[in-house]
PDB file of N, CA and C in Angstrom:
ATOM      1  N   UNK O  17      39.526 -23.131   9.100  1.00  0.00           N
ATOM      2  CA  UNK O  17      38.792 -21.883   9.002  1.00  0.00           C
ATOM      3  C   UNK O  17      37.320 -22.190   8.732  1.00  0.00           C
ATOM      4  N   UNK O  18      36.521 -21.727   9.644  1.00  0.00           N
ATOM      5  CA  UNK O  18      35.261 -21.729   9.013  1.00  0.00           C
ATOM      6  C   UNK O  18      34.529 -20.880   8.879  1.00  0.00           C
ATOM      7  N   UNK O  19      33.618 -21.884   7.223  1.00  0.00           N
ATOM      8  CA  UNK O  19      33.130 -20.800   6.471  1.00  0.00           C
ATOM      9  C   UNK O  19      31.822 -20.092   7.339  1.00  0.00           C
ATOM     10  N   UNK O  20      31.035 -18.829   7.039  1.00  0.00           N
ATOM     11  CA  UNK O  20      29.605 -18.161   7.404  1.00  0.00           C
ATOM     12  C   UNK O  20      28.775 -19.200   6.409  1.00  0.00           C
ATOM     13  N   UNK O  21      27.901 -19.666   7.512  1.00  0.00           N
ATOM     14  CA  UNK O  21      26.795 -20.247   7.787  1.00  0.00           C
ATOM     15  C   UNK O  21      26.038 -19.461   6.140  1.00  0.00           C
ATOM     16  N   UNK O  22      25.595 -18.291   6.573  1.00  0.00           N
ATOM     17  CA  UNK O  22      24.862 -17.564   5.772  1.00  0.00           C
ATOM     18  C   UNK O  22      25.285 -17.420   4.557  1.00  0.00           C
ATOM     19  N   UNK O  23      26.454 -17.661   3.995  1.00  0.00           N
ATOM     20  CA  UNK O  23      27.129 -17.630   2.700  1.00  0.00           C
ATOM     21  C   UNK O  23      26.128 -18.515   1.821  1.00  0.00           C
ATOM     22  N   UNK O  24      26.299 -19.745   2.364  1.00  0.00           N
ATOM     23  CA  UNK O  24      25.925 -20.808   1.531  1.00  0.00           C
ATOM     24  C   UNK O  24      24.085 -20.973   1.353  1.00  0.00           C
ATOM     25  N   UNK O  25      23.797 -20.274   2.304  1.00  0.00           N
ATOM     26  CA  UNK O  25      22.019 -20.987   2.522  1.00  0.00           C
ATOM     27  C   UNK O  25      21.894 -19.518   0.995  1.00  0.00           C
ATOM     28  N   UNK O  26      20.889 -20.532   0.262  1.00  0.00           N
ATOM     29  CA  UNK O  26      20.039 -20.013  -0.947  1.00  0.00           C
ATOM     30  C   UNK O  26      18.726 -18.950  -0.404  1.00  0.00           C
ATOM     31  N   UNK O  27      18.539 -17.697  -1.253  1.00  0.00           N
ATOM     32  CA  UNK O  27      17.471 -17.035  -0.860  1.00  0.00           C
ATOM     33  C   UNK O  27      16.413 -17.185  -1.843  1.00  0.00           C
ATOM     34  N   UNK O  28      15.142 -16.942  -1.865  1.00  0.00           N
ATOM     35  CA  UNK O  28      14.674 -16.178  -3.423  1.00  0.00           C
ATOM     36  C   UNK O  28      14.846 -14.812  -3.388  1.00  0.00           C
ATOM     37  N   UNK O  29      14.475 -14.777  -4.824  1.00  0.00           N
ATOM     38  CA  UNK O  29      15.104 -12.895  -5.129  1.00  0.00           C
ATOM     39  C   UNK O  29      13.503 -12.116  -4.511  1.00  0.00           C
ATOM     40  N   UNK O  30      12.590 -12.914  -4.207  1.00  0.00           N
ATOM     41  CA  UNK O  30      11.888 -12.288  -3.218  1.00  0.00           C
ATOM     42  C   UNK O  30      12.460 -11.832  -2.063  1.00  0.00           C
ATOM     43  N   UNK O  31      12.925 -12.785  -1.410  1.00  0.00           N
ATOM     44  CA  UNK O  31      13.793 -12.576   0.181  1.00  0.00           C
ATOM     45  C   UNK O  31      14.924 -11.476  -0.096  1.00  0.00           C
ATOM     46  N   UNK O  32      15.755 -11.652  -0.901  1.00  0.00           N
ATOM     47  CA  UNK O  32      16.870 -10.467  -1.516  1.00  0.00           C
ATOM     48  C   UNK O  32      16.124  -9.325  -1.569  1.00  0.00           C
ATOM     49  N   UNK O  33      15.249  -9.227  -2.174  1.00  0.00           N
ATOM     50  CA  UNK O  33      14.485  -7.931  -2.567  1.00  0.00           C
ATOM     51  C   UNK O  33      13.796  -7.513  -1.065  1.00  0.00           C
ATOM     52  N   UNK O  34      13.476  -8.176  -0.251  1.00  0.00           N
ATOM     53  CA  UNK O  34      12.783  -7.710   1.311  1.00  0.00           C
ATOM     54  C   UNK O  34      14.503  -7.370   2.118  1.00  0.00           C
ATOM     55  N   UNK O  35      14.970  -7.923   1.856  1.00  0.00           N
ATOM     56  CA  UNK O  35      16.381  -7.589   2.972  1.00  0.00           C
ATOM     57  C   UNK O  35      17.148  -6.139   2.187  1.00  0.00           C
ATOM     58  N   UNK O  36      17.041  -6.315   0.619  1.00  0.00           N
ATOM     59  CA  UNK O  36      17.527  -4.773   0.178  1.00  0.00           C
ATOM     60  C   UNK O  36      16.709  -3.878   0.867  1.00  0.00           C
ATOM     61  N   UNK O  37      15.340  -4.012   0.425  1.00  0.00           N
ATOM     62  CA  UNK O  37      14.427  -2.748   0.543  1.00  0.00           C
ATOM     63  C   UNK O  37      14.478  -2.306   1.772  1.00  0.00           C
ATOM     64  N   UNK O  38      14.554  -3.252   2.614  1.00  0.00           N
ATOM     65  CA  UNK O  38      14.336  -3.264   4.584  1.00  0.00           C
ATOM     66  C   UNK O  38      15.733  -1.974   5.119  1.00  0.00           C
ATOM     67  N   UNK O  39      17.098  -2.871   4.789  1.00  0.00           N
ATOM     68  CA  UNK O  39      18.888  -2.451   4.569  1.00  0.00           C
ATOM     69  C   UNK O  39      18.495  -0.970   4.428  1.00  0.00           C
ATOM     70  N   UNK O  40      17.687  -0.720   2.855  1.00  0.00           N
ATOM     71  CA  UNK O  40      18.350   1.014   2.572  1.00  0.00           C
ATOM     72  C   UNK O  40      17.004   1.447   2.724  1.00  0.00           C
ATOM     73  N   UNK O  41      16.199   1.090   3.596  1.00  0.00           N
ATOM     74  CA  UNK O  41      14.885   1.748   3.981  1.00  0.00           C
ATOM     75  C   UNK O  41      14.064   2.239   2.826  1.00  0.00           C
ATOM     76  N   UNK O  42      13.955   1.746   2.437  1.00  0.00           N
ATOM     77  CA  UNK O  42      13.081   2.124   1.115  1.00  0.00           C
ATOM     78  C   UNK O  42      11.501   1.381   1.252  1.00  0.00           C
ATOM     79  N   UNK O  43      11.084   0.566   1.985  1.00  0.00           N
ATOM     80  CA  UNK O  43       9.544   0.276   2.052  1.00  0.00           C
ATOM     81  C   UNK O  43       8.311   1.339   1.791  1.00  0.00           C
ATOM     82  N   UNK O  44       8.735   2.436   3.066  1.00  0.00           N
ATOM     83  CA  UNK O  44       7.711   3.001   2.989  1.00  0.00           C
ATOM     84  C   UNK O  44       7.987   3.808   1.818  1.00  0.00           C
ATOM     85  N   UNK O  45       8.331   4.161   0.710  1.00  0.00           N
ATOM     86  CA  UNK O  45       8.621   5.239  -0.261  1.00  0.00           C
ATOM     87  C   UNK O  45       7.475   4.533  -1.350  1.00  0.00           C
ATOM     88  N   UNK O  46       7.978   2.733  -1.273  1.00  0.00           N
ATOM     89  CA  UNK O  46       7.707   1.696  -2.261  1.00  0.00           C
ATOM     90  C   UNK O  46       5.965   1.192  -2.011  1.00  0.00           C
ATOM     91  N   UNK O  47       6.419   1.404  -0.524  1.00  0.00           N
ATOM     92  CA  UNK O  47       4.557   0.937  -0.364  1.00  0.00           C
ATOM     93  C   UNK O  47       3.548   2.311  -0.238  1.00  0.00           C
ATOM     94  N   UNK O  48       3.999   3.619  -0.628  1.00  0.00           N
ATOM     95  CA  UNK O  48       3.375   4.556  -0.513  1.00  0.00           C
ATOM     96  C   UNK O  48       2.921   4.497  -2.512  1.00  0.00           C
ATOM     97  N   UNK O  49       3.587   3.994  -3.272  1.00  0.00           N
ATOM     98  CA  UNK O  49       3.454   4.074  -4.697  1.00  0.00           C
ATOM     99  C   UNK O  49       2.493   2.704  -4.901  1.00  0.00           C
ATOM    100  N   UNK O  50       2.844   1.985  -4.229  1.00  0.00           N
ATOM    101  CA  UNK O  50       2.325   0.481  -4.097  1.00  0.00           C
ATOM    102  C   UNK O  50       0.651   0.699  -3.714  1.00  0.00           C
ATOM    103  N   UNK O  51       0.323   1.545  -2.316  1.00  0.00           N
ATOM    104  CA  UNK O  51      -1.171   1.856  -2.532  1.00  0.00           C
ATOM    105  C   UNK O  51      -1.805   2.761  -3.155  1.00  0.00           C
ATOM    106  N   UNK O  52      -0.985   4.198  -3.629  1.00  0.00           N
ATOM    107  CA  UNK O  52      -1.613   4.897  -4.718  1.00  0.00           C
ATOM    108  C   UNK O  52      -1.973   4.013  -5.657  1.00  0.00           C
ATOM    109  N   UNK O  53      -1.554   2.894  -6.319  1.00  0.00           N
ATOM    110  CA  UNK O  53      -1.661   2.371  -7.101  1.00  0.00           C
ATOM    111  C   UNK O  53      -2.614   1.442  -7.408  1.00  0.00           C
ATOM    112  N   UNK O  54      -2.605   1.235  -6.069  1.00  0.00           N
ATOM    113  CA  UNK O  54      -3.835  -0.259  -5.863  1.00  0.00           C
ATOM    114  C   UNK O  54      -5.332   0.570  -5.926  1.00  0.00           C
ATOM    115  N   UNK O  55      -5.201   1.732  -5.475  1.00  0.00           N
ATOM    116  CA  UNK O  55      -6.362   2.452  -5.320  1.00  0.00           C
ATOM    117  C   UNK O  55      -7.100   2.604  -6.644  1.00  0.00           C
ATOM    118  N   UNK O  56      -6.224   3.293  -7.278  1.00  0.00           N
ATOM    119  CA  UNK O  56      -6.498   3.669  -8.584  1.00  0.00           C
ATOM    120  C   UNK O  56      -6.739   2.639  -9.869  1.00  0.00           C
ATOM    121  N   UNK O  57      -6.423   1.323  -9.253  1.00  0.00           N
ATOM    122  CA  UNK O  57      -6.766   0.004  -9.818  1.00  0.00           C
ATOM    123  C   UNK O  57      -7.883  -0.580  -9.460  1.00  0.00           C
ATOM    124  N   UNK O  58      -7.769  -1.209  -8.062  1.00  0.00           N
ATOM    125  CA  UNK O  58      -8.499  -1.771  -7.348  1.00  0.00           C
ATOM    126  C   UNK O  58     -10.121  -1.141  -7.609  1.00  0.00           C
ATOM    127  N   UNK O  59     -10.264   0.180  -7.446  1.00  0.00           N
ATOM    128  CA  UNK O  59     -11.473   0.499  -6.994  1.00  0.00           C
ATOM    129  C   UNK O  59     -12.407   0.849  -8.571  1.00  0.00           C
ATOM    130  N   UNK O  60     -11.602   0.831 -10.195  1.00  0.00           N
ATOM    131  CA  UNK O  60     -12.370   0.680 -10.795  1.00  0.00           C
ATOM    132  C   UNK O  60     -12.083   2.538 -11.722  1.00  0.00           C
ATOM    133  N   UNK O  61     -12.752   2.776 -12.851  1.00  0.00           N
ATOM    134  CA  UNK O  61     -12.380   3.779 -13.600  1.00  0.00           C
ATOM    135  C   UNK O  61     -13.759   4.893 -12.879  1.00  0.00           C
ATOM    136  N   UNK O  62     -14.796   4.887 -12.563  1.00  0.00           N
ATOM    137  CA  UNK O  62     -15.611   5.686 -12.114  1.00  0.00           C
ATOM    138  C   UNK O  62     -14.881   6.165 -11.060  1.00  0.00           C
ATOM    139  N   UNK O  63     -14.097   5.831 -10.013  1.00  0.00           N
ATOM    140  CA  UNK O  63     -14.542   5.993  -9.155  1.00  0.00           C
ATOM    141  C   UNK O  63     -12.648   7.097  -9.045  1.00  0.00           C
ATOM    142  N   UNK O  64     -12.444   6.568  -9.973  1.00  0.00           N
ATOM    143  CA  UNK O  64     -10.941   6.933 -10.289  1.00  0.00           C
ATOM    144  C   UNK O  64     -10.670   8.472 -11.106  1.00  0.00           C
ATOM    145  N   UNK O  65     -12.337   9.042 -11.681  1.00  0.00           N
ATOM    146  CA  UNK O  65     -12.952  10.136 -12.128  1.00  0.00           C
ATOM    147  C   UNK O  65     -12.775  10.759 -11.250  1.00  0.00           C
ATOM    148  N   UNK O  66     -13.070  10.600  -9.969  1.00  0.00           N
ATOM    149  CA  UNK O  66     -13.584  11.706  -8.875  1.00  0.00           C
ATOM    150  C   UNK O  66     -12.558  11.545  -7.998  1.00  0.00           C
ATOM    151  N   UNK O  67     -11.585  10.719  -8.281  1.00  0.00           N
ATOM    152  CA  UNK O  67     -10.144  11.088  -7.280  1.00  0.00           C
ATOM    153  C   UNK O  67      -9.022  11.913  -7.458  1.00  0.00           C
ATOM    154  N   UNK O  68      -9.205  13.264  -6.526  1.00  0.00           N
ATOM    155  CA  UNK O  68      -8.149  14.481  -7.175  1.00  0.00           C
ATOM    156  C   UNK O  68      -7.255  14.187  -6.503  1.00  0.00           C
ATOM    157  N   UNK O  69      -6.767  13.053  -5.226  1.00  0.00           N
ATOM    158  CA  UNK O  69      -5.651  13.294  -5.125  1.00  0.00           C
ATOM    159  C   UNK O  69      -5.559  11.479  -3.775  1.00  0.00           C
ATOM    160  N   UNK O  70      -4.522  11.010  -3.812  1.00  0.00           N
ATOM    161  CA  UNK O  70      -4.641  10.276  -2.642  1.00  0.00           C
ATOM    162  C   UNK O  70      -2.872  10.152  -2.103  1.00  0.00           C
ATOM    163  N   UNK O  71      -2.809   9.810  -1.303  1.00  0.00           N
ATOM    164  CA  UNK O  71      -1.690  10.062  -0.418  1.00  0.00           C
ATOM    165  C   UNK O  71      -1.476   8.696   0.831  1.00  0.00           C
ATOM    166  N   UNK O  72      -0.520   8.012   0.677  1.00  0.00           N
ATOM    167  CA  UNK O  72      -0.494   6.917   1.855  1.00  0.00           C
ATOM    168  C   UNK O  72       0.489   7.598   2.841  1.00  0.00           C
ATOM    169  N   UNK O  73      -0.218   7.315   4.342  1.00  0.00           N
ATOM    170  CA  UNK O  73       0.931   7.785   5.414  1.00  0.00           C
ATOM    171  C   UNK O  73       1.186   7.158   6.736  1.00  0.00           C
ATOM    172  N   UNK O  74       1.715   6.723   7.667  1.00  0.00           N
ATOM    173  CA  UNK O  74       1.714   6.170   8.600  1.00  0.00           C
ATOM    174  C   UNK O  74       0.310   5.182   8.619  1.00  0.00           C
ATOM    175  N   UNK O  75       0.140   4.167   7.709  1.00  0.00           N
ATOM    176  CA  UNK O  75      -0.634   3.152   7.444  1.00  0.00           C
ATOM    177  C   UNK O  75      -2.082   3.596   7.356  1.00  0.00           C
ATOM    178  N   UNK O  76      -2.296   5.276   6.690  1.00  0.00           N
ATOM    179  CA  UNK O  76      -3.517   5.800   6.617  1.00  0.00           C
ATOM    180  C   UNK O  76      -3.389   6.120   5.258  1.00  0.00           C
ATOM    181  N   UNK O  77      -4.331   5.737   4.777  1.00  0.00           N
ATOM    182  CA  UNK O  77      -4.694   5.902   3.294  1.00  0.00           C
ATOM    183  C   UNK O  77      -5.538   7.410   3.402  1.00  0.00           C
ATOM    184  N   UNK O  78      -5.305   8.569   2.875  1.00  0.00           N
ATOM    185  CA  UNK O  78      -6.129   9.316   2.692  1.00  0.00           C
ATOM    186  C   UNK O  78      -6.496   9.960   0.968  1.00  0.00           C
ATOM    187  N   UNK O  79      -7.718   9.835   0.616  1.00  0.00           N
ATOM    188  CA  UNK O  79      -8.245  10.072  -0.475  1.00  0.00           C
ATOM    189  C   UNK O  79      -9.126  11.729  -0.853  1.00  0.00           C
ATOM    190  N   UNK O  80      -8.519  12.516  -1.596  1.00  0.00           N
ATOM    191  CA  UNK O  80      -9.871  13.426  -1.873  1.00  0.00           C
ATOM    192  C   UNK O  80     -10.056  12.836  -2.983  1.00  0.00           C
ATOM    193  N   UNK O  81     -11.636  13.452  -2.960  1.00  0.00           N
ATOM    194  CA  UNK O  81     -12.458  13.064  -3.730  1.00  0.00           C
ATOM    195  C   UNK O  81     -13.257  13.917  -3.809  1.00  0.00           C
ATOM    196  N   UNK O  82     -13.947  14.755  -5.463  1.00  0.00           N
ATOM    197  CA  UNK O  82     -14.901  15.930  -5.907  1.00  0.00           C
ATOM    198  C   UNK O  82     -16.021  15.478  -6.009  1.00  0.00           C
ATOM    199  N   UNK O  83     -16.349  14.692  -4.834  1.00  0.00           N
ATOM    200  CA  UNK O  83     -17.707  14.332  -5.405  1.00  0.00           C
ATOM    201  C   UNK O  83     -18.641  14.026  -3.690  1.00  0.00           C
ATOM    202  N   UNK O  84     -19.119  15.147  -3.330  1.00  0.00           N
ATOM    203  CA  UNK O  84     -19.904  14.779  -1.761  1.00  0.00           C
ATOM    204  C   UNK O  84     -20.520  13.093  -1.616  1.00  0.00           C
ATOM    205  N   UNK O  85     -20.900  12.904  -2.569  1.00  0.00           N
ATOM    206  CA  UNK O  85     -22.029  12.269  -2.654  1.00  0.00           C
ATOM    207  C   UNK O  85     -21.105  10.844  -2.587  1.00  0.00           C
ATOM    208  N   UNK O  86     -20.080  10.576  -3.216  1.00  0.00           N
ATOM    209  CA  UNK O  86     -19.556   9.532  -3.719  1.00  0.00           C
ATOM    210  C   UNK O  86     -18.652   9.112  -2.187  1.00  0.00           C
ATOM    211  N   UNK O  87     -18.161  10.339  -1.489  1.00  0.00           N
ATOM    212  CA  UNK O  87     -17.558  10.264  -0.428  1.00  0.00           C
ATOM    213  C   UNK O  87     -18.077   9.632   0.565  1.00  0.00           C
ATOM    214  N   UNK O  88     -19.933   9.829   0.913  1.00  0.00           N
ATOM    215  CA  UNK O  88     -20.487   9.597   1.483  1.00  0.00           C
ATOM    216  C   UNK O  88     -20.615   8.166   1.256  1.00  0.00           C
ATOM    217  N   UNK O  89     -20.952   7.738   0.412  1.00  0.00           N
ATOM    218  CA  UNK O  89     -21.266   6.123  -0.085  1.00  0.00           C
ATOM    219  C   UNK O  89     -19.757   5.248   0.206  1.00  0.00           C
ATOM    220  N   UNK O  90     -18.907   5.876  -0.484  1.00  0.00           N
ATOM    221  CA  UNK O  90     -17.661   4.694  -0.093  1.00  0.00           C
ATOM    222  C   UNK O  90     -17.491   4.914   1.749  1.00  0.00           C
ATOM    223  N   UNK O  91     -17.780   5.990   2.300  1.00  0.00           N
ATOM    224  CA  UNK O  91     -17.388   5.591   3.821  1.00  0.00           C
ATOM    225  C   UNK O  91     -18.112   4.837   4.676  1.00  0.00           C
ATOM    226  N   UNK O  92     -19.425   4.557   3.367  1.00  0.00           N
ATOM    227  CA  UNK O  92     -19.872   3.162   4.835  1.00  0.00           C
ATOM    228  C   UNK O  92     -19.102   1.612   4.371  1.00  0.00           C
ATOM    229  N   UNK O  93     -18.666   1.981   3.506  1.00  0.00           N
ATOM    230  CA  UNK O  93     -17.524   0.798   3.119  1.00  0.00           C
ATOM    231  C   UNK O  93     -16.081   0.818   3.214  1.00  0.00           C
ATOM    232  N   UNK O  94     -15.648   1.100   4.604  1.00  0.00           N
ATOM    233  CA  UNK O  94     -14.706   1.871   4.554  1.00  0.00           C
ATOM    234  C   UNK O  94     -13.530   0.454   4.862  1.00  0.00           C
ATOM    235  N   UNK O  95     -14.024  -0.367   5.654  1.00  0.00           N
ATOM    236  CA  UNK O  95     -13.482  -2.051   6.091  1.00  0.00           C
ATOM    237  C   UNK O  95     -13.221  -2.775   5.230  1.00  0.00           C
ATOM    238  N   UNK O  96     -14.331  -2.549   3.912  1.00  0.00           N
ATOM    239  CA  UNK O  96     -14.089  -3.748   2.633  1.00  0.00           C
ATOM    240  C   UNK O  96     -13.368  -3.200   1.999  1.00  0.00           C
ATOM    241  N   UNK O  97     -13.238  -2.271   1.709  1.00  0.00           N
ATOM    242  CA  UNK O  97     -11.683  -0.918   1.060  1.00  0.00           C
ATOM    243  C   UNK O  97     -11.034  -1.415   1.380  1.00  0.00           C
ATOM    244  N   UNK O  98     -10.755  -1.431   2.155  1.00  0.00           N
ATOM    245  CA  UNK O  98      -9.214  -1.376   2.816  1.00  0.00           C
ATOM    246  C   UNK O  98      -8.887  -2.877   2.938  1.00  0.00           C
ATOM    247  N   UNK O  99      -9.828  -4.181   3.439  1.00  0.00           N
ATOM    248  CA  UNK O  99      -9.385  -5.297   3.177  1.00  0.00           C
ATOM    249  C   UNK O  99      -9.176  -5.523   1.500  1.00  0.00           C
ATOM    250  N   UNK O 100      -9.670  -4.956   0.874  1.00  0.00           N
ATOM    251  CA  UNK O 100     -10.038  -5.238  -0.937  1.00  0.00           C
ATOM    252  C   UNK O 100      -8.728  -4.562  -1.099  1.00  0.00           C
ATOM    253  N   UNK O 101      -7.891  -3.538  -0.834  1.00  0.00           N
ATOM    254  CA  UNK O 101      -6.878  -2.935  -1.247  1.00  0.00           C
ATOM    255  C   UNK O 101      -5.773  -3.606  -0.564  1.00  0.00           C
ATOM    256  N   UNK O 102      -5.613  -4.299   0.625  1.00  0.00           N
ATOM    257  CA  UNK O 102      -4.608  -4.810   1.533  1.00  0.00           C
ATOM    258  C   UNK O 102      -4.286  -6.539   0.538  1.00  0.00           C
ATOM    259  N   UNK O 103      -5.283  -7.009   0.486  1.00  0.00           N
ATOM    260  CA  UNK O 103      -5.159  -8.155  -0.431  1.00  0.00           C
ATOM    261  C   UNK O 103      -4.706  -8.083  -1.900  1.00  0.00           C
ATOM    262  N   UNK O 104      -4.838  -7.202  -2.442  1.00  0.00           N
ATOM    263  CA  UNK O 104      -4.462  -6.876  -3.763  1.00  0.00           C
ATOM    264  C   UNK O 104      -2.455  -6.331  -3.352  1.00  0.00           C
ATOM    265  N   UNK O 105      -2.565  -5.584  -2.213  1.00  0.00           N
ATOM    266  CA  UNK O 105      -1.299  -5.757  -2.158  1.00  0.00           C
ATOM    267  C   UNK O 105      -0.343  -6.617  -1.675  1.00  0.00           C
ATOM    268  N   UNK O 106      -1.075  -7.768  -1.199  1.00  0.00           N
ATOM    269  CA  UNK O 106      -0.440  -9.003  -0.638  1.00  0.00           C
ATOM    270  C   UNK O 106       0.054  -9.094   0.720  1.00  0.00           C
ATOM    271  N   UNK O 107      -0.539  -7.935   1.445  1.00  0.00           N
ATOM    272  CA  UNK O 107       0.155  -8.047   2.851  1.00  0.00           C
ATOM    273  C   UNK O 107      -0.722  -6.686   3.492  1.00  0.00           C
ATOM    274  N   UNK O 108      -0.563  -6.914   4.768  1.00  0.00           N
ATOM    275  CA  UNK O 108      -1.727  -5.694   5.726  1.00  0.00           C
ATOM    276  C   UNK O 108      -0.799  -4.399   5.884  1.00  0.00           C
ATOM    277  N   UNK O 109      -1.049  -3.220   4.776  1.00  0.00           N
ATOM    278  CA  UNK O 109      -0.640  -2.178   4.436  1.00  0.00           C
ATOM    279  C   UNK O 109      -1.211  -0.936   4.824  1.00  0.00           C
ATOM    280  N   UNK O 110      -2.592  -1.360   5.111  1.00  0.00           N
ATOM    281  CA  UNK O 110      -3.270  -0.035   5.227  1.00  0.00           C
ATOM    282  C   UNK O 110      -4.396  -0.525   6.391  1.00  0.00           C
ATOM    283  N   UNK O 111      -4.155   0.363   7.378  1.00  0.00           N
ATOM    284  CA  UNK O 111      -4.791   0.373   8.953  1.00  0.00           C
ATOM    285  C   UNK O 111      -6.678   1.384   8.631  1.00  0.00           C
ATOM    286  N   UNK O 112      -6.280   2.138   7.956  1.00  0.00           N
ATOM    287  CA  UNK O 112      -7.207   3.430   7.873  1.00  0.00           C
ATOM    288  C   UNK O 112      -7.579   4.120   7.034  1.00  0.00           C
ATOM    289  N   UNK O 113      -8.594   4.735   6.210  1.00  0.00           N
ATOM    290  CA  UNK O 113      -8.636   5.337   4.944  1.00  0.00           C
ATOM    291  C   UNK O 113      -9.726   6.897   5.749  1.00  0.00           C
ATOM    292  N   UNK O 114      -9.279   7.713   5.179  1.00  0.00           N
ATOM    293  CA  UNK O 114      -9.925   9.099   4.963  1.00  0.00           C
ATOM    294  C   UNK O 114     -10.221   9.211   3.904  1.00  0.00           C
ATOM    295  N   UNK O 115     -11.507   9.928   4.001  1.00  0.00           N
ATOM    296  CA  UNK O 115     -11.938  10.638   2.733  1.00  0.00           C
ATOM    297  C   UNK O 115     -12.676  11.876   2.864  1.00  0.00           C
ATOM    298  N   UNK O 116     -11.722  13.054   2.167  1.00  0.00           N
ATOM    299  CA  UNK O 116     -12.159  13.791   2.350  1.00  0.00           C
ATOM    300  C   UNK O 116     -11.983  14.798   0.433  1.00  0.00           C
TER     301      UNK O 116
END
């Protein structure tokens, strides 16, 4: 009788944890909490004042923000965002950011 191949080969509980999450579809729920989070880290306590609300969706980050002025300034940085937030989450998560 022979045994499955796959029985025996060792994972890390990293790899376990990507094949659960993948199995019962749970990524996007996990990486939608995963960039609220980074946002609200990443970008610093000022800037975290003037954020009434942010929302991750089909790899678009969208942010309001009460502040015209502040909106205007982060969207000419809209590339280093999003690489500065994609690296903090360890993998290319976010395609696009709005701010409105």
């Amino acid at each position: 009788m022979a045994k499955n191949k796959r029985q025996h080969e060792e994972k890390s509980m990293k790899d376990l944890m990507e094949i659960f999450k993948s199995k019962h579809r749970l990524n996007l729920g996990l990486d939608r909490v995963d960039v609220e989070k980074a946002w609200m880290t990443e970008l610093g306590p000022a800037i975290k004042n003037y954020t009434e609300k942010v929302s991750f969706r089909n790899e678009t980050l969208t942010v309001h923000l009460n502040s015209s002025t502040l909106r205007e300034e982060l969207s000419y940085g809209k590339s280093k965002i999003i690489e500065r937030l994609n690296e903090s989450l360890g993998r290319e998560v976010i395609q696009k950011i709005v701010l409105r």
